[in-house]
Short mmCIF file of C-alpha atoms in Angstrom, two decimals:
data_model
loop_
_atom_site.label_atom_id
_atom_site.label_comp_id
_atom_site.label_asym_id
_atom_site.label_seq_id
_atom_site.Cartn_x
_atom_site.Cartn_y
_atom_site.Cartn_z
CA MET V 1 15.89 4.92 -16.85
CA THR V 2 13.57 6.64 -14.44
CA LEU V 3 9.88 7.39 -14.30
CA ARG V 4 8.91 11.03 -14.41
CA ASP V 5 7.30 13.03 -11.67
CA ARG V 6 3.92 11.28 -11.41
CA THR V 7 4.87 9.16 -8.41
CA LEU V 8 4.38 9.55 -4.71
CA GLU V 9 7.89 10.67 -3.83
CA THR V 10 7.33 13.93 -5.77
CA ARG V 11 3.84 14.42 -4.36
CA LEU V 12 4.70 14.16 -0.68
CA LEU V 13 5.45 17.86 -0.54
CA GLN V 14 2.60 19.22 -2.67
CA ARG V 15 -0.14 19.36 -0.04
CA GLN V 16 1.97 20.93 2.65
CA SER V 17 1.59 24.45 4.03
CA CYS V 18 3.22 26.45 6.82
CA SER V 19 1.49 28.10 9.74
CA CYS V 20 4.64 29.91 10.87
CA ARG V 21 4.36 33.69 11.12
CA ASP V 22 8.07 34.19 11.71
CA PRO V 23 9.32 36.90 9.31
CA ARG V 24 12.83 35.48 9.38
CA PRO V 25 13.87 33.75 6.13
CA SER V 26 13.69 30.00 6.10
CA HIS V 27 13.88 27.40 3.39
CA PRO V 28 10.55 26.45 1.76
CA ASP V 29 11.35 22.76 2.14
CA CYS V 30 11.45 23.27 5.92
CA ARG V 31 8.04 24.93 5.89
CA ALA V 32 6.72 22.10 3.73
CA LEU V 33 7.37 19.32 6.20
CA HIS V 34 6.89 21.09 9.51
CA PRO V 35 3.94 23.30 10.53
CA ASP V 36 6.29 25.61 12.44
CA CYS V 37 9.39 26.29 10.38
CA ARG V 38 11.12 27.95 13.34
CA ALA V 39 11.53 24.46 14.85
CA ILE V 40 13.72 23.20 12.00
CA PRO V 41 15.56 26.14 10.41
CA ARG V 42 17.45 25.59 7.18
CA ALA V 43 19.67 28.38 5.91
CA PRO V 44 19.03 28.64 2.13
CA GLU V 45 22.66 29.47 1.34
CA ARG V 46 23.82 26.24 3.01
CA VAL V 47 21.27 23.82 1.57
CA GLN V 48 22.92 21.18 -0.64
CA HIS V 49 20.06 18.69 -0.92
CA THR V 50 16.43 19.73 -1.26
CA LEU V 51 13.76 17.63 0.38
CA ALA V 52 12.45 16.59 -3.03
CA GLU V 53 15.91 15.28 -3.99
CA MET V 54 16.32 13.40 -0.72
CA ILE V 55 12.89 11.79 -0.92
CA ARG V 56 13.40 10.85 -4.56
CA PHE V 57 16.85 9.37 -3.86
CA ARG V 58 15.53 7.32 -0.94
CA ALA V 59 12.57 5.98 -2.96
CA LEU V 60 14.77 5.11 -5.94
CA LEU V 61 17.18 3.23 -3.68
CA ILE V 62 14.33 1.16 -2.25
CA ALA V 63 12.94 0.42 -5.72
CA ALA V 64 16.40 -0.70 -6.86
CA GLY V 65 16.77 -3.10 -3.93
CA TYR V 66 18.72 -0.98 -1.43
CA PRO V 67 16.25 -0.48 1.45
CA ASP V 68 18.69 0.61 4.19
CA ALA V 69 19.65 4.22 4.75
CA ASN V 70 23.26 3.04 5.10
CA ASP V 71 23.23 2.30 1.36
CA CYS V 72 23.14 6.04 0.70
CA ASP V 73 26.80 6.34 1.68
CA ALA V 74 27.88 3.71 -0.85
CA LEU V 75 25.66 4.94 -3.71
CA ARG V 76 25.55 8.70 -3.26
CA SER V 77 28.11 9.12 -6.09
CA ASP V 78 26.54 6.50 -8.36
CA PRO V 79 26.01 8.13 -11.80
CA ALA V 80 22.68 6.41 -12.45
CA PHE V 81 21.12 7.63 -9.20
CA LYS V 82 22.54 11.12 -9.72
CA MET V 83 20.89 11.28 -13.15
CA ALA V 84 17.62 9.95 -11.74
CA VAL V 85 17.57 12.70 -9.12
CA GLY V 86 18.39 15.35 -11.73
CA ARG V 87 22.13 15.87 -11.37
CA LEU V 88 24.90 15.34 -13.90
CA PRO V 89 26.42 11.87 -13.50
CA GLU V 90 30.08 12.93 -13.29
CA SER V 91 30.36 16.67 -12.69
CA GLY V 92 27.24 16.89 -10.53
CA GLY V 93 27.53 16.93 -6.77
CA ASP V 94 27.13 13.78 -4.70
CA LEU V 95 23.73 12.94 -3.27
CA CYS V 96 22.80 12.96 0.40
CA SER V 97 24.45 10.68 2.97
CA GLN V 98 22.98 8.33 5.55
CA PRO V 99 22.94 10.86 8.43
CA THR V 100 21.07 13.32 6.22
CA VAL V 101 18.49 10.67 5.33
CA SER V 102 18.09 9.74 8.99
CA ARG V 103 17.38 13.37 9.85
CA LEU V 104 14.90 13.49 6.98
CA GLU V 105 13.01 10.50 8.33
CA ASN V 106 12.65 12.16 11.73
CA LEU V 107 11.63 15.51 10.25
CA PRO V 108 7.86 15.31 9.57
CA GLY V 109 5.37 15.62 12.40
CA PRO V 110 1.84 14.20 12.68
CA VAL V 111 0.23 17.08 10.77
CA ALA V 112 2.63 16.75 7.83
CA LEU V 113 2.13 12.97 7.74
CA LYS V 114 -1.65 13.37 7.58
CA ARG V 115 -1.24 15.72 4.64
CA MET V 116 1.05 13.23 2.95
CA MET V 117 -1.55 10.50 3.43
CA ALA V 118 -4.10 12.79 1.79
CA ALA V 119 -1.66 13.32 -1.09
CA MET V 120 -1.37 9.53 -1.40
CA VAL V 121 -5.14 9.22 -1.93
CA ASP V 122 -4.98 12.09 -4.44
CA LEU V 123 -2.25 10.26 -6.34
CA PHE V 124 -4.42 7.15 -6.44
CA CYS V 125 -7.28 9.13 -7.97
CA ASP V 126 -4.99 10.95 -10.41
CA SER V 127 -3.64 7.63 -11.70
CA PHE V 128 -6.93 6.88 -13.49
CA ALA V 129 -7.40 8.34 -16.97
CA MET V 130 -11.18 8.15 -16.51
CA VAL V 131 -13.36 8.07 -13.43
CA PRO V 132 -14.12 4.38 -12.74
CA ARG V 133 -17.68 3.25 -12.25
CA ARG V 134 -16.71 1.01 -9.34
CA ILE V 135 -13.66 0.36 -7.18
CA VAL V 136 -12.94 -2.48 -4.77
CA LEU V 137 -10.92 -1.63 -1.66
CA ASP V 138 -9.21 -4.54 0.06
CA ILE V 139 -8.15 -3.81 3.63
CA ASP V 140 -5.85 -5.96 5.75
CA ASP V 141 -2.95 -5.75 8.17
CA THR V 142 0.37 -7.56 8.33
CA GLU V 143 2.87 -8.42 11.03
CA ASP V 144 5.88 -6.10 11.24
CA ARG V 145 8.24 -7.27 13.97
CA VAL V 146 9.88 -4.50 15.93
CA HIS V 147 13.60 -3.97 16.43
CA GLY V 148 13.58 -2.92 20.09
CA ALA V 149 11.76 -0.48 22.35
CA GLN V 150 9.85 1.48 19.73
CA GLN V 151 6.72 3.59 19.91
CA LEU V 152 3.50 1.60 19.15
CA SER V 153 5.20 -1.78 19.60
CA LEU V 154 2.99 -4.27 21.45
CA PHE V 155 3.04 -7.99 22.11
CA HIS V 156 0.65 -9.95 19.86
CA ALA V 157 -0.25 -13.43 21.11
CA HIS V 158 -1.07 -14.81 17.65
CA TYR V 159 2.40 -13.99 16.31
CA ASP V 160 4.06 -14.58 19.72
CA GLU V 161 6.15 -11.47 19.12
CA ARG V 162 6.28 -7.75 19.77
CA CYS V 163 5.27 -6.09 16.54
CA PHE V 164 3.42 -3.41 14.63
CA LEU V 165 0.35 -4.28 12.58
CA PRO V 166 0.38 -1.72 9.75
CA MET V 167 -2.89 -1.47 7.83
CA HIS V 168 -2.78 -1.71 4.03
CA ILE V 169 -5.54 -0.65 1.65
CA TYR V 170 -5.30 -1.46 -2.07
CA GLU V 171 -7.62 -1.17 -5.03
CA ALA V 172 -8.13 -4.80 -5.94
CA THR V 173 -8.68 -4.48 -9.70
CA THR V 174 -5.51 -2.51 -10.43
CA GLY V 175 -3.32 -3.33 -7.43
CA LYS V 176 -2.75 0.37 -6.71
CA PRO V 177 -2.07 1.40 -3.09
CA VAL V 178 -4.59 3.70 -1.46
CA ALA V 179 -3.31 3.97 2.13
CA VAL V 180 -0.63 2.42 4.34
CA ILE V 181 -1.00 3.23 8.03
CA LEU V 182 1.38 2.31 10.84
CA ARG V 183 -0.53 0.83 13.78
CA PRO V 184 0.15 -0.68 17.20
CA GLY V 185 0.61 -4.43 17.35
CA LYS V 186 -3.00 -5.24 18.20
CA THR V 187 -6.14 -6.18 16.29
CA PRO V 188 -8.05 -3.05 15.22
CA ASP V 189 -11.36 -2.41 16.96
CA GLY V 190 -14.56 -1.27 15.31
CA ALA V 191 -14.04 2.44 15.97
CA GLU V 192 -10.59 2.36 14.36
CA VAL V 193 -11.80 0.49 11.28
CA ALA V 194 -14.71 2.89 10.86
CA LEU V 195 -12.39 5.89 11.28
CA VAL V 196 -9.98 4.68 8.59
CA LEU V 197 -12.79 3.86 6.17
CA ARG V 198 -14.40 7.23 6.78
CA HIS V 199 -11.24 9.18 5.96
CA VAL V 200 -10.34 7.10 2.90
CA VAL V 201 -13.83 6.89 1.39
CA ARG V 202 -14.55 10.57 1.96
CA ALA V 203 -11.27 11.54 0.29
CA ILE V 204 -12.13 9.39 -2.73
CA ARG V 205 -15.73 10.59 -2.88
CA ALA V 206 -14.51 14.19 -2.77
CA ARG V 207 -12.96 13.48 -6.18
CA TRP V 208 -15.49 10.96 -7.47
CA PRO V 209 -18.89 11.65 -5.84
CA ARG V 210 -20.78 8.96 -7.77
CA VAL V 211 -18.30 6.09 -7.71
CA ASP V 212 -19.53 2.80 -6.25
CA ILE V 213 -17.19 1.49 -3.55
CA LEU V 214 -16.94 -2.06 -2.24
CA VAL V 215 -14.85 -2.80 0.87
CA ARG V 216 -13.56 -6.32 1.56
CA GLY V 217 -11.81 -7.60 4.66
CA ASP V 218 -11.44 -10.64 6.89
CA SER V 219 -13.32 -11.31 10.12
CA HIS V 220 -11.58 -8.79 12.39
CA TYR V 221 -12.69 -5.99 10.04
CA GLY V 222 -16.31 -7.12 10.18
CA ARG V 223 -17.11 -4.78 13.08
CA HIS V 224 -20.60 -3.43 13.54
CA GLU V 225 -19.28 0.17 13.66
CA ALA V 226 -17.68 -0.27 10.24
CA MET V 227 -20.72 -2.02 8.75
CA SER V 228 -23.10 0.60 10.12
CA TRP V 229 -21.00 3.39 8.65
CA CYS V 230 -20.89 1.65 5.25
CA GLU V 231 -24.67 1.21 5.27
CA ARG V 232 -25.22 4.90 6.01
CA ASN V 233 -22.81 6.07 3.30
CA ARG V 234 -23.65 3.97 0.24
CA VAL V 235 -20.64 1.69 0.57
CA GLY V 236 -20.88 -2.01 -0.15
CA TYR V 237 -19.05 -4.41 2.13
CA ILE V 238 -18.26 -8.08 2.41
CA PHE V 239 -16.40 -9.16 5.54
CA GLY V 240 -15.50 -12.46 7.10
CA LEU V 241 -17.45 -13.42 10.20
CA GLY V 242 -16.09 -15.55 13.02
CA GLY V 243 -18.10 -18.70 13.72
CA ASN V 244 -19.90 -19.40 17.01
CA LYS V 245 -22.37 -21.93 18.37
CA ILE V 246 -25.39 -19.98 17.15
CA LEU V 247 -24.08 -19.64 13.61
CA LEU V 248 -22.99 -23.28 13.44
CA GLY V 249 -26.39 -24.35 14.71
CA ARG V 250 -28.07 -22.51 11.84
CA VAL V 251 -26.25 -24.61 9.23
CA THR V 252 -26.42 -28.08 10.82
CA ASP V 253 -28.66 -29.41 8.04
CA LEU V 254 -26.31 -28.13 5.33
CA ALA V 255 -23.31 -29.68 7.06
CA GLU V 256 -25.06 -33.06 7.23
CA ASP V 257 -26.12 -32.80 3.59
CA ALA V 258 -22.56 -32.04 2.49
CA ALA V 259 -21.18 -34.96 4.49
CA MET V 260 -23.77 -37.34 3.05
CA GLY V 261 -23.04 -36.08 -0.47
CA ARG V 262 -19.38 -36.90 -0.08
CA LEU V 263 -20.13 -40.36 1.28
CA ALA V 264 -22.38 -40.93 -1.72
CA GLY V 265 -19.43 -40.24 -4.07
CA GLU V 266 -20.52 -36.82 -5.26
CA ALA V 267 -16.93 -35.47 -5.13
CA ASP V 268 -13.79 -35.54 -3.01
CA LYS V 269 -14.79 -32.14 -1.66
CA VAL V 270 -18.45 -31.27 -1.44
CA ARG V 271 -19.59 -27.70 -0.85
CA ARG V 272 -22.94 -26.35 0.21
CA PHE V 273 -23.98 -22.71 0.53
CA GLY V 274 -26.72 -21.13 2.57
CA GLU V 275 -27.84 -17.74 3.86
CA PHE V 276 -29.87 -16.35 6.73
CA ARG V 277 -30.45 -13.16 8.71
CA TYR V 278 -28.41 -12.78 11.87
CA ALA V 279 -27.70 -10.15 14.50
CA ALA V 280 -24.95 -10.46 17.07
CA ARG V 281 -25.54 -9.12 20.56
CA THR V 282 -23.74 -5.86 19.77
CA TRP V 283 -25.53 -5.33 16.43
CA LYS V 284 -28.55 -3.06 16.24
CA VAL V 285 -29.96 -4.68 13.09
CA GLU V 286 -29.99 -8.07 11.44
CA ARG V 287 -27.65 -8.53 8.50
CA ARG V 288 -27.26 -10.99 5.69
CA VAL V 289 -24.92 -13.86 6.58
CA ILE V 290 -23.70 -16.40 4.02
CA ALA V 291 -22.34 -19.80 5.04
CA ARG V 292 -19.99 -22.02 3.07
CA ILE V 293 -19.79 -25.65 4.26
CA GLU V 294 -17.17 -27.98 2.82
CA ALA V 295 -16.94 -31.72 3.53
CA SER V 296 -13.62 -33.40 2.73
CA ALA V 297 -11.38 -36.18 3.98
CA GLN V 298 -10.23 -33.85 6.77
CA GLY V 299 -13.77 -33.33 8.02
CA THR V 300 -16.27 -30.51 7.74
CA ASP V 301 -15.14 -26.90 7.45
CA THR V 302 -17.60 -24.02 7.82
CA ARG V 303 -16.95 -20.37 6.98
CA PHE V 304 -19.19 -17.32 7.28
CA ILE V 305 -19.28 -13.91 5.64
CA VAL V 306 -21.53 -10.91 6.25
CA THR V 307 -22.49 -8.53 3.44
CA ASN V 308 -24.98 -5.95 2.22
CA LEU V 309 -24.56 -7.01 -1.42
CA ALA V 310 -27.16 -8.71 -3.60
CA GLY V 311 -26.38 -11.97 -5.37
CA THR V 312 -26.35 -15.70 -4.89
CA PRO V 313 -24.46 -17.07 -1.87
CA LYS V 314 -22.07 -19.10 -4.03
CA ALA V 315 -21.16 -16.17 -6.28
CA LEU V 316 -20.67 -13.79 -3.37
CA TYR V 317 -18.39 -16.19 -1.55
CA GLU V 318 -16.37 -17.82 -4.34
CA THR V 319 -16.23 -14.97 -6.87
CA ILE V 320 -16.18 -11.82 -4.73
CA TYR V 321 -14.98 -12.66 -1.23
CA CYS V 322 -12.34 -15.28 -2.11
CA ALA V 323 -10.83 -12.90 -4.68
CA ARG V 324 -9.46 -10.84 -1.81
CA GLY V 325 -6.72 -13.47 -1.53
CA GLN V 326 -4.84 -11.40 -4.12
CA MET V 327 -4.37 -8.88 -1.31
CA GLU V 328 -1.71 -11.18 0.15
CA ASN V 329 0.37 -10.83 -3.03
CA LEU V 330 0.10 -7.04 -2.93
CA ILE V 331 1.26 -6.93 0.69
CA LYS V 332 4.05 -9.35 -0.24
CA ALA V 333 5.23 -6.96 -2.95
CA HIS V 334 5.21 -4.08 -0.48
CA LYS V 335 6.67 -5.91 2.49
CA LEU V 336 9.01 -8.51 0.99
CA HIS V 337 10.09 -7.18 -2.41
CA LEU V 338 10.41 -3.58 -1.16
CA ALA V 339 11.39 -4.39 2.45
CA SER V 340 8.80 -2.10 4.01
CA ASP V 341 9.20 -3.92 7.33
CA ARG V 342 12.49 -2.02 7.89
CA THR V 343 10.68 0.17 10.42
CA SER V 344 13.50 0.38 12.93
CA CYS V 345 13.20 4.04 13.96
CA SER V 346 12.35 4.83 17.58
CA LYS V 347 9.65 7.38 16.71
CA ALA V 348 6.33 6.26 15.25
CA THR V 349 6.24 9.31 12.96
CA ALA V 350 9.59 8.33 11.42
CA ASN V 351 8.38 4.78 10.78
CA GLN V 352 5.18 6.09 9.21
CA PHE V 353 7.26 8.29 6.94
CA ARG V 354 9.32 5.24 5.97
CA LEU V 355 6.13 3.41 4.98
CA LEU V 356 5.23 6.33 2.74
CA ILE V 357 8.64 6.26 1.06
CA HIS V 358 8.35 2.52 0.49
CA THR V 359 4.91 3.13 -1.02
CA ALA V 360 6.53 5.66 -3.37
CA ALA V 361 8.89 2.87 -4.49
CA TYR V 362 5.86 0.61 -4.94
CA TRP V 363 4.30 3.22 -7.23
CA LEU V 364 7.51 3.42 -9.27
CA LEU V 365 7.66 -0.31 -9.95
CA HIS V 366 3.89 -0.62 -10.39
CA THR V 367 3.91 2.17 -12.98
CA LEU V 368 6.93 0.71 -14.75
CA ARG V 369 5.26 -2.69 -14.92
CA GLY V 370 2.08 -1.10 -16.26
CA LEU V 371 4.01 0.41 -19.18
CA ALA V 372 4.88 -3.05 -20.53
CA PRO V 373 2.81 -4.31 -23.48
CA LYS V 374 -0.23 -6.32 -22.46
CA ALA V 375 1.13 -9.47 -24.08
CA SER V 376 4.52 -9.10 -22.39
CA PHE V 377 5.42 -11.30 -19.44
CA TRP V 378 6.70 -8.17 -17.68
CA ARG V 379 3.08 -7.05 -17.26
CA ASP V 380 2.42 -9.63 -14.54
CA THR V 381 5.88 -10.20 -13.15
CA GLN V 382 6.81 -9.75 -9.51
CA PHE V 383 8.67 -6.65 -8.44
CA ASP V 384 11.85 -8.53 -7.59
CA THR V 385 11.91 -10.14 -11.06
CA LEU V 386 11.30 -6.75 -12.68
CA ARG V 387 14.14 -5.27 -10.65
CA LEU V 388 16.63 -8.02 -11.48
CA GLY V 389 15.74 -8.00 -15.18
CA LEU V 390 15.49 -4.30 -16.00
CA ILE V 391 16.88 -2.17 -13.16
CA LYS V 392 19.95 -3.86 -11.66
CA VAL V 393 21.82 -3.78 -14.95
CA ALA V 394 25.50 -2.92 -15.37
CA ALA V 395 26.12 0.06 -17.64
CA ARG V 396 28.82 2.60 -18.56
CA VAL V 397 27.76 6.24 -18.15
CA THR V 398 29.68 8.91 -20.07
CA GLU V 399 28.99 12.60 -19.59
CA MET V 400 29.55 14.71 -22.72
CA ASN V 401 29.13 18.41 -23.40
CA THR V 402 25.71 18.08 -25.06
CA ARG V 403 24.45 14.68 -23.96
CA ILE V 404 24.88 11.78 -21.57
CA LYS V 405 25.68 8.38 -23.06
CA VAL V 406 24.61 5.17 -21.31
CA SER V 407 26.18 2.02 -22.76
CA LEU V 408 24.60 -1.33 -21.93
CA PRO V 409 26.32 -4.72 -22.37
CA THR V 410 25.82 -6.27 -25.80
CA SER V 411 24.84 -9.53 -24.08
CA PHE V 412 22.00 -7.89 -22.10
CA PRO V 413 19.06 -10.28 -22.75
CA TYR V 414 16.21 -7.76 -22.44
CA GLN V 415 17.38 -5.02 -24.78
CA GLU V 416 14.10 -4.85 -26.69
CA SER V 417 11.95 -4.76 -23.54
CA LEU V 418 14.09 -2.02 -21.99
CA ALA V 419 13.90 0.06 -25.18
CA VAL V 420 10.09 -0.24 -25.27
CA LEU V 421 9.70 0.73 -21.62
CA ALA V 422 12.14 3.63 -21.99
CA ALA V 423 10.20 5.00 -24.96
CA ARG V 424 6.90 4.72 -23.11
CA THR V 425 8.36 6.34 -20.01
CA VAL V 426 9.31 9.45 -21.99
CA LYS V 427 5.67 9.85 -23.04
CA LEU V 428 4.36 9.95 -19.45
CA PRO V 429 2.66 13.23 -18.53
CA PRO V 430 4.85 15.66 -16.54
#
């Protein structure tokens, strides 16, 4: 069972164009991925695997739990993958091998990758049946340890390791990916955060001019450049804010009140909330800062957030800001369940392309999970559970003259669920 062509692996080629003026014939797939097709010629009469087939095969392998390019050699003749790519399971030719996939990963240049990122945002917008009134963008980065001397690898003191710090952006309500960007292993500065937000928000607003956008992030995304840009462009934000002596001095009374409340038996953990206007030395204006003070047996813990939203301090902190913790589960699905930290290529462009292919696999499983009935436990299951229950299933494939027969074991425990998802998959738009 496969999803039809509404996923990222079939959209990676749609926004490409060629600037080559060479009148010599070249394959359109070459022109799609490289701005100068003379650099990577492909003779049409010798092409056995189109770029669309290779990308689809690689994404399907990742979704099925085979994240390494070496797995292509073992599964290139697998009948299920051949059917998923569009070839006959027995008489059809074998799929691409590991060396071919490795050349594919090193094929796109920076221009092609930027166009693919734009296609990723387009796919996000196309996935909504109706224009939403409001979307919430959660932005965060995650450690991706390097495998040697690779481009963009840097030593990060917090992780005590050489690593990348790829940036992930998801829509919080639906869990849909918006952008995944390979980055050096260092904390992003304000200019970089503002640049990413500008590109992503402008791409979304080009499709939905009136949509309200809220951006959430932890303290190292609360940069004055990013906040200033959000304020100028009708974007709400709520970011963590690192504490300092000035901020802690502003909430001394609240901290004492929380400690006294706990001593008086109010609760095991006593929380107090407050707000005030504050401007750091690098800020040009004062902004609204909300403080959360918690007194417990371990002592007093104080956290700060900065926002341009209206609302009570307690609601903004507990209901809106703390909800961004779901972002960790989304990154876990991308990084752990789909092994997107297998960024072992030497070139940064190849590793960025890998992240895009892993995001295509994310879209596949996310869409499959969304087809489950609302009352079904599959609707909220993790990707690895979904894969083990419905994808990694033994079957007998028989190719006939007029049809292809797939026989599942009679003891398969999820026959009804698989039948429902298969029927709903067929009804997806082309």
